[in-house]
Amino acid sequence: MAIKLYLLLLVFLSSAIASFSLYEDQVGLMDWHQRYIGKVKHAVFHTQKTGRKRVIVSTEENVVASLDLRHGEIFWRHVLGTKDAIDGVDIALGKYVITLSSEGSMLRAWNLPDGQMVWETSLHSSHHSKSLLSVPINLKVDKDYPILVFGGGYLHAVSPLDGEVLWKKDFTAEGFEVQRVLQPLESSIIYVLGFLRSSEAVVYQIDSRSGEVVAEKTTAFPGGFSGEISSVSNDKVVVLDSTRSILVTISFLDGGDVSFQKTRISDLVEDSGEAEILPPRFSDMLAVKVNKRTVFVRVGGEGKLEVVDSLSDETAMSDSLPVADDQVAFASVHHEGSKIHLTVKLVDDLETVLLRESIQMDQHRGRVDKVFINNYIKTDRSNGFRALIVMEDHSLLLLQQGAIVWSREEGLASVTDVTTAELPVEKDGVSVAKVEHTLVDWLKGHILKLKGSLLLASPEDVAAIQEMRMKSSGRSKLTRDHNGFRKLFIALTRAGKLFALHTGDGRIVWSVLLNSPACARPSGVSLYQWQVPHHHAMDENPSVLVVGRCGSDSSSPGVLSFVDVYTGKEISSSDIGHSVVQVMPLPFTDSTEQRLHLIADTDGHVHLYPKTSEALSIFQREFQNVYWYNVEDDKGIIRGHGMKSSCSGETADEYCFTTRELWTVVFPSESEKIISTLTRKPNEVVHTQAKVSTDQDVLYKYVSRNLLFVATVSPKGAGEIGSVTPEESALVVYLIDTITGRILHRLSHQGCQGPVHAVFSENWVVYHYFNLRAHKYEVTVVEIYDQSRAENKNVWKLVLGKHNLTAPISSYSRPEMFTKSQSYFFPQSVKTIAVTSTAKGITSKQLLIGTIGDQILALDKRFVDPRRTLNPSQAEKEEGIIPLTDSLPIIPQSYITHSLKVEGLRGIVTAPAKLESTTHVFAYGVDLFYTRLAPSKTYDSLTDDFSYALLLITIVALVAAIYITWAISEKKELSEKWR
C-alpha cells in the first residue's frame, strides 16, 4: 500500500510539472517583433463621421498601410516588394484604396476597412516614363468619371468598380513626355499636357467616354522646358523653362482653346537666380524656390503671376485643403531649435492665420521633410487641424491641438548596418526596500506558479504569471548579466540615425541623428566597432565609428563620427579631408582598446586612424604584414595590395601611406561577371582545428582569415531567373587567397545562374543559387581541409611534442589542401543566409536562412554535410551523419520566427552570448525581429521557466513519502513480531 501511494505521488508531481508548460505565458520571453512601414511619401486622410478615423499612407519601402489616427497603430498593411515601387495612392468611391505601382503598370484596389484586395489590373507598358494617377472626386459610379492612369507611354481609363480598362491611348511618340492629366469638374474633356523633345508643349484634348482625341495644340519654346510643373487648378498649370528663369502658365479655356503666357522670374523677384518649382500643390498658387527662399506666386484669372509672400528655405509645406465656406488652406512647418512651428493659412488670403502652434520636439529628429494636413469640426463648430509630419530621420508624428498625439520611429524600417555592444556592469549595493519588494514578488509569483501547476490558474492569473516573469527575469535591465543575454544592438539607418535596441524587449535605449560640420547629412554611411573596453580599461565607455561621405560620389570627402554606446552622445564628428573608398578594421588595439582602422581613398593611399603616436607605433611594427584587397564588380577585377611607404607631399601627414599592387585576378568580361563576394567574420571563434571522422581518421580544417569566396556568372545569366537557357549560363565559384591572389579552389555549375546567397564559416562555405536544368533552387557546401598537417595523426608524436601544429603558417607557402563538396535541392528562394555564432565555437552550427516568405529557417549544419551517403555505416550514424537525400528538408517547427514575418527581410545578424549554448539572432527589413537560439539545446543552464518551487515541493514530498513509508514499515514489522 505504501509503495502504491508513493508511485501515485510521483506520477502526480511529474504530471503537474509537465502541465505547467503553458505556451501563452511564455510568449515574448525570448523574442520580440516590431512592425514598421518606412518613410511616408504619400498620405490620404479618411475621417468620415462613421467608421474609424484613419490615414492611408504609402512609403519608400513600397508599403501601403492604414494607420489609426488616434494611436498610430497599423490597421492593415501590404508590402508590395522591392521592384514594385508605389507611384501614387488615393481613395475612390469612399471605400476603395487605389494604388499605382511599378512605373504605372500595376493598378490595385484594396478594401478600405480591412485591406483585402478587391481587384488588380495589369496595364500595358512599352517603355519607362513618368507615372500619373488621377482619381475622380465624384463618388458616382459612372464611366464618365473613370480612374485615369498614365504609365509606360499609355493613358488608361479604368473603372473604379471592377478594374476594367475602358479605353487606352498610345502616347509613345518619340520624345513625347506626358507631365499632367487633368479633367475639369463637370467636363467630359480630359487634357493631357506633355513636352515634345523638351522644346514643345503639346496639349491633347481627349473625350473621356471614348478616348478619342478631340483637339491638339502645340506651342514651341526655343529654350525648352526643365520638366518641373505645378497644377494650380483643374484648368491651369505652370511650367518652368530649361533656363529656370521663365514661368509659363498654360490655361485650358472654355471651348477647348489653350493659352500660353510667359513670365520672367526676374519680374517677380529681385536679384533672382535659378528657380525650382516645389512639389506642394495649392489652389491658384504655386511655391517657387529662389535664392534659398520659398516664394508664393499667385496665378490670376488670365494666367498673370504675382508674388504674395515668402518664407525661409527650411519650411515644409502641405498641399492645399478645402475647408468650410469654400475656403482653401495649407500648412507650413519649420524647425527652430527644439521646437517646430505649425501654421495654417488661407490660400486666398495669406494674412489670415487659421492656426499657429509651437510644439516641443526632440532635436535628434532633424528638420521637417513632409507635412500632410486634415481638418475636422470642433465642438464649437470651428475648424480644427491635425498635421501628419515626416521628419528627416524618417519618423512619423501626428500633431493636434499643440501636442504630439503619437509618433512612430519609421527610420528602423531602413536599417543598413548593425553591430552589437555590451551594457555597463551593474554597480554594487541594493536597497533594503528593493530586497523586500523582491521577496514579496517572489512569494506571490511562486503562489501563482503553484496554482498554474495544479491547473487552478484563471486567465487573470496566467496574465499575472507572464507579467511577473517579464519583470522578475530582469531582461530589460540596462546592465549586463552573467549569461550575456542582455546586450545592445546598434542599428544604423538610411537616414543616418543610430538606434540602440535592448535585446530584452526591443525598446529604444537611445537614438541620435548624426550631424557633420562639413555637410548637413552624410551619405553612404557604414558602422564599425571603435572601442570595446575590457577589464583593464573599464573606465572607458565603448564607442562605435560611423563613416560617411559628404556627397553621393565616391570621390566626395569623408566624415567620421564617434558615438558613445552607453549614452548615445556623439563624442566627435570631423571632416577627414579625403575620400572614402574602403574601410579596413585591423586586428590591433591601443592601450585604451581603440581598434586601429585603415581608410583607403581614390588616390590609392590609405590613412591610419586613430591619429595618435601610439597607434602609429603599433602600425609601424606590423607594417610589412598588412595586406588588403578591393573588388571592382563592374570591371570583373580583384586587386591585392600591400603597404609601401609614407605619403609624400605638402598635404600629406605621417598617418598617410602609399600602397603597392601585389596581384590582380581578372575575370574575362565575355564569359564571367562577378555577382557575389564574401569572407569570414573577422571575430569568429573556431574551437578546434581537428575533426575526427568515423574511421578514427583526423582531418585538419583549413582555417584562414584571408580566404575570399567569389561567385561569377555568364553575362547573359546575370539577369532574371529563367531569362536564359541552361546552355547560355554557367555559375563558377572561386576560393582565393587574398594575400597572394592564388586561386585555391574552383567549382563550376553548368546551366545555373544567380542570385547567389552565401555564408562563410570556419573551413566551409554554403551558397544558394538556381539550377536552370532542374528548374529548382540548389544549395552547395564546400569544406576545405589542410593536407600539410596529415602527419600529425600519430598519437606518440603529439605526446612527445614532435608535431607541427604550432609551426607558423604562411600564405606564400604552397597550400596542401583538399575539398569535399555536395549539392542539394532546396525548395524555396532565399533572401539572405547567416550562421549561428557562440562564445567558444563548441556548439553545433545552424544555418539561418531568410526565405522568400520573409521567415527565418534554422537548418542544422549536419543536413549540408558533404560526407552524407545513401547508406551510412553504424559508425557514421553514431557520429550523427544523416542519410543522403536529394533535397534539404523544411521542418515547420524549425522556423525561429514561428508564425511571424519579417516583412522585407534584408539581413540577419548573429552574436554570441556568454553561455556557450546560446546565440543572439537579430533580423531586419521593414520589420525587426529578435530571438535567442540554442542550436544544441541549453545544455549548460536551466531554462528560464524552470520551476524552483515545484522542485522544492517535490523534494519535500519525497522526504515525506520516505518518512511515511518508514513509519508504515516499522508498524508492520512490530505487528508481525507480536504475532
PDB file of C-alpha atoms in Angstrom, residues 750-976:
ATOM      1  CA  GLN A 750      26.806  24.450 -65.754  1.00  0.00           C
ATOM      2  CA  GLY A 751      23.255  25.513 -66.504  1.00  0.00           C
ATOM      3  CA  CYS A 752      22.941  27.544 -63.294  1.00  0.00           C
ATOM      4  CA  GLN A 753      22.566  31.225 -62.501  1.00  0.00           C
ATOM      5  CA  GLY A 754      22.218  33.619 -59.591  1.00  0.00           C
ATOM      6  CA  PRO A 755      21.370  35.382 -57.474  1.00  0.00           C
ATOM      7  CA  VAL A 756      23.908  33.787 -55.131  1.00  0.00           C
ATOM      8  CA  HIS A 757      23.473  33.994 -51.359  1.00  0.00           C
ATOM      9  CA  ALA A 758      26.341  32.551 -49.340  1.00  0.00           C
ATOM     10  CA  VAL A 759      27.688  32.167 -45.811  1.00  0.00           C
ATOM     11  CA  PHE A 760      31.338  31.512 -44.884  1.00  0.00           C
ATOM     12  CA  SER A 761      32.276  29.996 -41.524  1.00  0.00           C
ATOM     13  CA  GLU A 762      35.357  28.165 -40.228  1.00  0.00           C
ATOM     14  CA  ASN A 763      36.527  25.998 -43.150  1.00  0.00           C
ATOM     15  CA  TRP A 764      33.269  25.735 -45.070  1.00  0.00           C
ATOM     16  CA  VAL A 765      31.089  27.834 -47.328  1.00  0.00           C
ATOM     17  CA  VAL A 766      27.431  27.239 -48.211  1.00  0.00           C
ATOM     18  CA  TYR A 767      25.840  29.034 -51.159  1.00  0.00           C
ATOM     19  CA  HIS A 768      22.390  29.097 -52.752  1.00  0.00           C
ATOM     20  CA  TYR A 769      21.620  29.524 -56.475  1.00  0.00           C
ATOM     21  CA  PHE A 770      19.184  28.405 -59.205  1.00  0.00           C
ATOM     22  CA  ASN A 771      19.558  25.319 -61.405  1.00  0.00           C
ATOM     23  CA  LEU A 772      18.066  26.032 -64.833  1.00  0.00           C
ATOM     24  CA  ARG A 773      18.172  22.408 -65.965  1.00  0.00           C
ATOM     25  CA  ALA A 774      16.297  21.049 -62.943  1.00  0.00           C
ATOM     26  CA  HIS A 775      14.125  24.204 -62.577  1.00  0.00           C
ATOM     27  CA  LYS A 776      14.937  24.169 -58.854  1.00  0.00           C
ATOM     28  CA  TYR A 777      16.998  26.052 -56.349  1.00  0.00           C
ATOM     29  CA  GLU A 778      20.153  24.348 -55.116  1.00  0.00           C
ATOM     30  CA  VAL A 779      22.436  24.613 -52.102  1.00  0.00           C
ATOM     31  CA  THR A 780      26.079  23.571 -52.336  1.00  0.00           C
ATOM     32  CA  VAL A 781      28.533  23.103 -49.468  1.00  0.00           C
ATOM     33  CA  VAL A 782      32.310  23.142 -49.843  1.00  0.00           C
ATOM     34  CA  GLU A 783      34.593  22.121 -46.961  1.00  0.00           C
ATOM     35  CA  ILE A 784      38.345  22.793 -47.101  1.00  0.00           C
ATOM     36  CA  TYR A 785      40.940  20.680 -45.265  1.00  0.00           C
ATOM     37  CA  ASP A 786      44.662  21.128 -44.675  1.00  0.00           C
ATOM     38  CA  GLN A 787      46.671  18.243 -46.077  1.00  0.00           C
ATOM     39  CA  SER A 788      50.025  19.525 -44.772  1.00  0.00           C
ATOM     40  CA  ARG A 789      49.146  18.506 -41.207  1.00  0.00           C
ATOM     41  CA  ALA A 790      48.180  14.934 -42.098  1.00  0.00           C
ATOM     42  CA  GLU A 791      51.374  13.590 -40.467  1.00  0.00           C
ATOM     43  CA  ASN A 792      50.116  14.725 -37.038  1.00  0.00           C
ATOM     44  CA  LYS A 793      47.792  11.746 -36.756  1.00  0.00           C
ATOM     45  CA  ASN A 794      50.364   9.751 -34.715  1.00  0.00           C
ATOM     46  CA  VAL A 795      49.438   9.963 -31.033  1.00  0.00           C
ATOM     47  CA  TRP A 796      53.051   9.464 -29.875  1.00  0.00           C
ATOM     48  CA  LYS A 797      54.177  12.474 -31.925  1.00  0.00           C
ATOM     49  CA  LEU A 798      51.552  14.538 -30.203  1.00  0.00           C
ATOM     50  CA  VAL A 799      52.635  13.245 -26.761  1.00  0.00           C
ATOM     51  CA  LEU A 800      56.352  13.778 -27.416  1.00  0.00           C
ATOM     52  CA  GLY A 801      55.758  17.171 -28.979  1.00  0.00           C
ATOM     53  CA  LYS A 802      57.139  16.131 -32.360  1.00  0.00           C
ATOM     54  CA  HIS A 803      54.381  17.758 -34.380  1.00  0.00           C
ATOM     55  CA  ASN A 804      53.981  20.891 -36.468  1.00  0.00           C
ATOM     56  CA  LEU A 805      50.697  22.130 -35.054  1.00  0.00           C
ATOM     57  CA  THR A 806      52.381  25.196 -33.585  1.00  0.00           C
ATOM     58  CA  ALA A 807      54.515  25.943 -36.630  1.00  0.00           C
ATOM     59  CA  PRO A 808      53.718  29.303 -38.252  1.00  0.00           C
ATOM     60  CA  ILE A 809      51.673  29.212 -41.438  1.00  0.00           C
ATOM     61  CA  SER A 810      52.478  31.490 -44.365  1.00  0.00           C
ATOM     62  CA  SER A 811      50.158  32.232 -47.246  1.00  0.00           C
ATOM     63  CA  TYR A 812      53.216  32.286 -49.519  1.00  0.00           C
ATOM     64  CA  SER A 813      53.943  28.604 -48.886  1.00  0.00           C
ATOM     65  CA  ARG A 814      52.305  26.226 -51.299  1.00  0.00           C
ATOM     66  CA  PRO A 815      48.993  25.111 -49.768  1.00  0.00           C
ATOM     67  CA  GLU A 816      48.406  21.386 -49.491  1.00  0.00           C
ATOM     68  CA  MET A 817      44.651  21.163 -49.261  1.00  0.00           C
ATOM     69  CA  PHE A 818      41.707  19.157 -50.471  1.00  0.00           C
ATOM     70  CA  THR A 819      37.988  19.837 -50.531  1.00  0.00           C
ATOM     71  CA  LYS A 820      34.768  17.956 -50.061  1.00  0.00           C
ATOM     72  CA  SER A 821      31.547  19.222 -51.619  1.00  0.00           C
ATOM     73  CA  GLN A 822      27.950  18.189 -52.059  1.00  0.00           C
ATOM     74  CA  SER A 823      24.845  19.765 -53.630  1.00  0.00           C
ATOM     75  CA  TYR A 824      21.217  19.537 -52.573  1.00  0.00           C
ATOM     76  CA  PHE A 825      17.938  20.825 -53.908  1.00  0.00           C
ATOM     77  CA  PHE A 826      16.255  23.481 -51.793  1.00  0.00           C
ATOM     78  CA  PRO A 827      12.526  24.070 -52.269  1.00  0.00           C
ATOM     79  CA  GLN A 828      12.486  27.842 -51.682  1.00  0.00           C
ATOM     80  CA  SER A 829      14.027  31.044 -52.901  1.00  0.00           C
ATOM     81  CA  VAL A 830      16.321  32.748 -50.401  1.00  0.00           C
ATOM     82  CA  LYS A 831      16.872  36.389 -49.463  1.00  0.00           C
ATOM     83  CA  THR A 832      19.818  36.026 -47.102  1.00  0.00           C
ATOM     84  CA  ILE A 833      21.813  33.381 -45.201  1.00  0.00           C
ATOM     85  CA  ALA A 834      23.627  33.625 -41.874  1.00  0.00           C
ATOM     86  CA  VAL A 835      25.143  31.186 -39.382  1.00  0.00           C
ATOM     87  CA  THR A 836      24.929  30.980 -35.604  1.00  0.00           C
ATOM     88  CA  SER A 837      27.949  32.029 -33.569  1.00  0.00           C
ATOM     89  CA  THR A 838      28.799  31.138 -29.977  1.00  0.00           C
ATOM     90  CA  ALA A 839      31.379  32.306 -27.448  1.00  0.00           C
ATOM     91  CA  LYS A 840      33.814  29.364 -27.755  1.00  0.00           C
ATOM     92  CA  GLY A 841      32.705  27.819 -31.042  1.00  0.00           C
ATOM     93  CA  ILE A 842      31.901  24.467 -29.402  1.00  0.00           C
ATOM     94  CA  THR A 843      28.155  24.369 -30.048  1.00  0.00           C
ATOM     95  CA  SER A 844      26.903  22.895 -33.301  1.00  0.00           C
ATOM     96  CA  LYS A 845      26.251  25.356 -36.110  1.00  0.00           C
ATOM     97  CA  GLN A 846      22.889  26.148 -37.617  1.00  0.00           C
ATOM     98  CA  LEU A 847      22.245  27.910 -40.908  1.00  0.00           C
ATOM     99  CA  LEU A 848      19.748  30.737 -40.608  1.00  0.00           C
ATOM    100  CA  ILE A 849      18.015  31.012 -43.968  1.00  0.00           C
ATOM    101  CA  GLY A 850      15.850  34.020 -44.748  1.00  0.00           C
ATOM    102  CA  THR A 851      13.226  32.625 -47.112  1.00  0.00           C
ATOM    103  CA  ILE A 852      11.219  34.383 -49.807  1.00  0.00           C
ATOM    104  CA  GLY A 853       8.265  34.283 -47.407  1.00  0.00           C
ATOM    105  CA  ASP A 854      10.143  36.643 -45.038  1.00  0.00           C
ATOM    106  CA  GLN A 855      10.623  33.977 -42.395  1.00  0.00           C
ATOM    107  CA  ILE A 856      13.822  32.532 -40.922  1.00  0.00           C
ATOM    108  CA  LEU A 857      14.528  28.811 -41.088  1.00  0.00           C
ATOM    109  CA  ALA A 858      17.087  27.254 -38.736  1.00  0.00           C
ATOM    110  CA  LEU A 859      18.753  24.352 -40.585  1.00  0.00           C
ATOM    111  CA  ASP A 860      21.234  22.125 -38.779  1.00  0.00           C
ATOM    112  CA  LYS A 861      24.666  22.130 -40.418  1.00  0.00           C
ATOM    113  CA  ARG A 862      24.539  18.326 -40.443  1.00  0.00           C
ATOM    114  CA  PHE A 863      21.995  18.498 -43.292  1.00  0.00           C
ATOM    115  CA  VAL A 864      24.634  20.097 -45.551  1.00  0.00           C
ATOM    116  CA  ASP A 865      27.475  17.797 -44.520  1.00  0.00           C
ATOM    117  CA  PRO A 866      29.341  16.714 -47.701  1.00  0.00           C
ATOM    118  CA  ARG A 867      30.050  13.320 -46.081  1.00  0.00           C
ATOM    119  CA  ARG A 868      26.396  12.270 -46.224  1.00  0.00           C
ATOM    120  CA  THR A 869      25.858   8.943 -48.038  1.00  0.00           C
ATOM    121  CA  LEU A 870      22.818   6.936 -49.056  1.00  0.00           C
ATOM    122  CA  ASN A 871      23.590   4.140 -46.582  1.00  0.00           C
ATOM    123  CA  PRO A 872      25.712   5.464 -43.721  1.00  0.00           C
ATOM    124  CA  SER A 873      27.554   2.905 -41.652  1.00  0.00           C
ATOM    125  CA  GLN A 874      26.807   2.306 -37.997  1.00  0.00           C
ATOM    126  CA  ALA A 875      29.816   4.395 -37.007  1.00  0.00           C
ATOM    127  CA  GLU A 876      28.626   7.255 -39.231  1.00  0.00           C
ATOM    128  CA  LYS A 877      25.176   7.055 -37.696  1.00  0.00           C
ATOM    129  CA  GLU A 878      26.713   7.253 -34.236  1.00  0.00           C
ATOM    130  CA  GLU A 879      28.622  10.349 -35.331  1.00  0.00           C
ATOM    131  CA  GLY A 880      25.344  11.925 -36.415  1.00  0.00           C
ATOM    132  CA  ILE A 881      25.699  11.761 -40.190  1.00  0.00           C
ATOM    133  CA  ILE A 882      22.253  11.859 -41.809  1.00  0.00           C
ATOM    134  CA  PRO A 883      21.412   9.576 -44.759  1.00  0.00           C
ATOM    135  CA  LEU A 884      21.750  11.351 -48.093  1.00  0.00           C
ATOM    136  CA  THR A 885      18.660  12.792 -49.786  1.00  0.00           C
ATOM    137  CA  ASP A 886      18.468  14.919 -52.923  1.00  0.00           C
ATOM    138  CA  SER A 887      16.583  17.741 -51.142  1.00  0.00           C
ATOM    139  CA  LEU A 888      17.048  19.584 -47.882  1.00  0.00           C
ATOM    140  CA  PRO A 889      14.045  19.268 -45.562  1.00  0.00           C
ATOM    141  CA  ILE A 890      11.966  22.214 -44.380  1.00  0.00           C
ATOM    142  CA  ILE A 891      10.559  21.344 -40.973  1.00  0.00           C
ATOM    143  CA  PRO A 892       7.781  23.749 -39.924  1.00  0.00           C
ATOM    144  CA  GLN A 893       8.935  23.645 -36.303  1.00  0.00           C
ATOM    145  CA  SER A 894      12.378  24.883 -37.417  1.00  0.00           C
ATOM    146  CA  TYR A 895      11.140  28.368 -38.282  1.00  0.00           C
ATOM    147  CA  ILE A 896      12.525  30.524 -35.485  1.00  0.00           C
ATOM    148  CA  THR A 897      10.075  33.273 -36.453  1.00  0.00           C
ATOM    149  CA  HIS A 898       7.178  30.847 -35.831  1.00  0.00           C
ATOM    150  CA  SER A 899       4.061  32.379 -37.422  1.00  0.00           C
ATOM    151  CA  LEU A 900       5.573  35.869 -37.693  1.00  0.00           C
ATOM    152  CA  LYS A 901       7.011  37.534 -40.779  1.00  0.00           C
ATOM    153  CA  VAL A 902       9.940  39.908 -41.011  1.00  0.00           C
ATOM    154  CA  GLU A 903       8.475  41.846 -43.943  1.00  0.00           C
ATOM    155  CA  GLY A 904      11.046  42.993 -46.470  1.00  0.00           C
ATOM    156  CA  LEU A 905      13.762  40.848 -44.845  1.00  0.00           C
ATOM    157  CA  ARG A 906      17.219  42.142 -45.822  1.00  0.00           C
ATOM    158  CA  GLY A 907      19.704  40.817 -43.282  1.00  0.00           C
ATOM    159  CA  ILE A 908      20.328  38.514 -40.313  1.00  0.00           C
ATOM    160  CA  VAL A 909      22.934  39.285 -37.641  1.00  0.00           C
ATOM    161  CA  THR A 910      24.122  36.804 -35.020  1.00  0.00           C
ATOM    162  CA  ALA A 911      26.149  37.471 -31.869  1.00  0.00           C
ATOM    163  CA  PRO A 912      27.342  35.083 -29.141  1.00  0.00           C
ATOM    164  CA  ALA A 913      26.084  35.189 -25.572  1.00  0.00           C
ATOM    165  CA  LYS A 914      28.372  34.357 -22.647  1.00  0.00           C
ATOM    166  CA  LEU A 915      26.686  30.973 -22.345  1.00  0.00           C
ATOM    167  CA  GLU A 916      28.255  28.705 -24.934  1.00  0.00           C
ATOM    168  CA  SER A 917      24.916  27.143 -25.820  1.00  0.00           C
ATOM    169  CA  THR A 918      23.156  30.387 -26.747  1.00  0.00           C
ATOM    170  CA  THR A 919      23.377  32.867 -29.614  1.00  0.00           C
ATOM    171  CA  HIS A 920      21.568  36.125 -30.300  1.00  0.00           C
ATOM    172  CA  VAL A 921      19.721  36.437 -33.625  1.00  0.00           C
ATOM    173  CA  PHE A 922      18.594  39.813 -34.980  1.00  0.00           C
ATOM    174  CA  ALA A 923      16.793  40.141 -38.325  1.00  0.00           C
ATOM    175  CA  TYR A 924      15.942  43.404 -40.028  1.00  0.00           C
ATOM    176  CA  GLY A 925      13.916  44.538 -43.012  1.00  0.00           C
ATOM    177  CA  VAL A 926      10.751  46.610 -42.917  1.00  0.00           C
ATOM    178  CA  ASP A 927      10.168  44.801 -39.600  1.00  0.00           C
ATOM    179  CA  LEU A 928      12.587  43.907 -36.804  1.00  0.00           C
ATOM    180  CA  PHE A 929      12.800  40.521 -35.097  1.00  0.00           C
ATOM    181  CA  TYR A 930      14.986  39.223 -32.274  1.00  0.00           C
ATOM    182  CA  THR A 931      15.292  35.887 -30.527  1.00  0.00           C
ATOM    183  CA  ARG A 932      17.770  33.780 -28.556  1.00  0.00           C
ATOM    184  CA  LEU A 933      18.668  30.481 -30.109  1.00  0.00           C
ATOM    185  CA  ALA A 934      20.272  27.341 -28.640  1.00  0.00           C
ATOM    186  CA  PRO A 935      21.324  25.123 -31.595  1.00  0.00           C
ATOM    187  CA  SER A 936      22.330  22.229 -29.298  1.00  0.00           C
ATOM    188  CA  LYS A 937      19.721  22.980 -26.624  1.00  0.00           C
ATOM    189  CA  THR A 938      20.566  24.706 -23.354  1.00  0.00           C
ATOM    190  CA  TYR A 939      22.960  22.064 -22.083  1.00  0.00           C
ATOM    191  CA  ASP A 940      24.828  24.493 -19.820  1.00  0.00           C
ATOM    192  CA  SER A 941      21.944  26.145 -17.972  1.00  0.00           C
ATOM    193  CA  LEU A 942      18.432  25.685 -16.701  1.00  0.00           C
ATOM    194  CA  THR A 943      15.648  27.214 -18.738  1.00  0.00           C
ATOM    195  CA  ASP A 944      14.044  30.493 -17.686  1.00  0.00           C
ATOM    196  CA  ASP A 945      10.738  28.801 -16.941  1.00  0.00           C
ATOM    197  CA  PHE A 946      12.233  26.147 -14.682  1.00  0.00           C
ATOM    198  CA  SER A 947      10.030  25.886 -11.572  1.00  0.00           C
ATOM    199  CA  TYR A 948      12.181  26.004  -8.476  1.00  0.00           C
ATOM    200  CA  ALA A 949       9.055  25.951  -6.318  1.00  0.00           C
ATOM    201  CA  LEU A 950       7.905  22.656  -7.781  1.00  0.00           C
ATOM    202  CA  LEU A 951      11.390  21.241  -7.325  1.00  0.00           C
ATOM    203  CA  LEU A 952      11.243  22.217  -3.650  1.00  0.00           C
ATOM    204  CA  ILE A 953       7.744  20.735  -3.307  1.00  0.00           C
ATOM    205  CA  THR A 954       8.919  17.538  -4.988  1.00  0.00           C
ATOM    206  CA  ILE A 955      11.838  17.180  -2.558  1.00  0.00           C
ATOM    207  CA  VAL A 956       9.583  17.802   0.447  1.00  0.00           C
ATOM    208  CA  ALA A 957       7.028  15.312  -0.883  1.00  0.00           C
ATOM    209  CA  LEU A 958       9.696  12.677  -1.419  1.00  0.00           C
ATOM    210  CA  VAL A 959      11.056  13.183   2.100  1.00  0.00           C
ATOM    211  CA  ALA A 960       7.510  12.949   3.483  1.00  0.00           C
ATOM    212  CA  ALA A 961       6.843   9.821   1.426  1.00  0.00           C
ATOM    213  CA  ILE A 962      10.041   8.229   2.695  1.00  0.00           C
ATOM    214  CA  TYR A 963       9.105   9.048   6.305  1.00  0.00           C
ATOM    215  CA  ILE A 964       5.564   7.710   5.848  1.00  0.00           C
ATOM    216  CA  THR A 965       6.885   4.558   4.185  1.00  0.00           C
ATOM    217  CA  TRP A 966       9.379   4.088   7.012  1.00  0.00           C
ATOM    218  CA  ALA A 967       6.629   4.563   9.642  1.00  0.00           C
ATOM    219  CA  ILE A 968       4.327   2.089   7.906  1.00  0.00           C
ATOM    220  CA  SER A 969       7.167  -0.400   7.547  1.00  0.00           C
ATOM    221  CA  GLU A 970       8.061  -0.064  11.261  1.00  0.00           C
ATOM    222  CA  LYS A 971       4.453  -0.523  12.269  1.00  0.00           C
ATOM    223  CA  LYS A 972       4.084  -3.571  10.062  1.00  0.00           C
ATOM    224  CA  GLU A 973       7.294  -5.102  11.402  1.00  0.00           C
ATOM    225  CA  LEU A 974       6.190  -4.515  15.020  1.00  0.00           C
ATOM    226  CA  SER A 975       2.790  -6.124  14.377  1.00  0.00           C
ATOM    227  CA  GLU A 976       4.477  -9.192  12.851  1.00  0.00           C
TER     228      GLU A 976
END
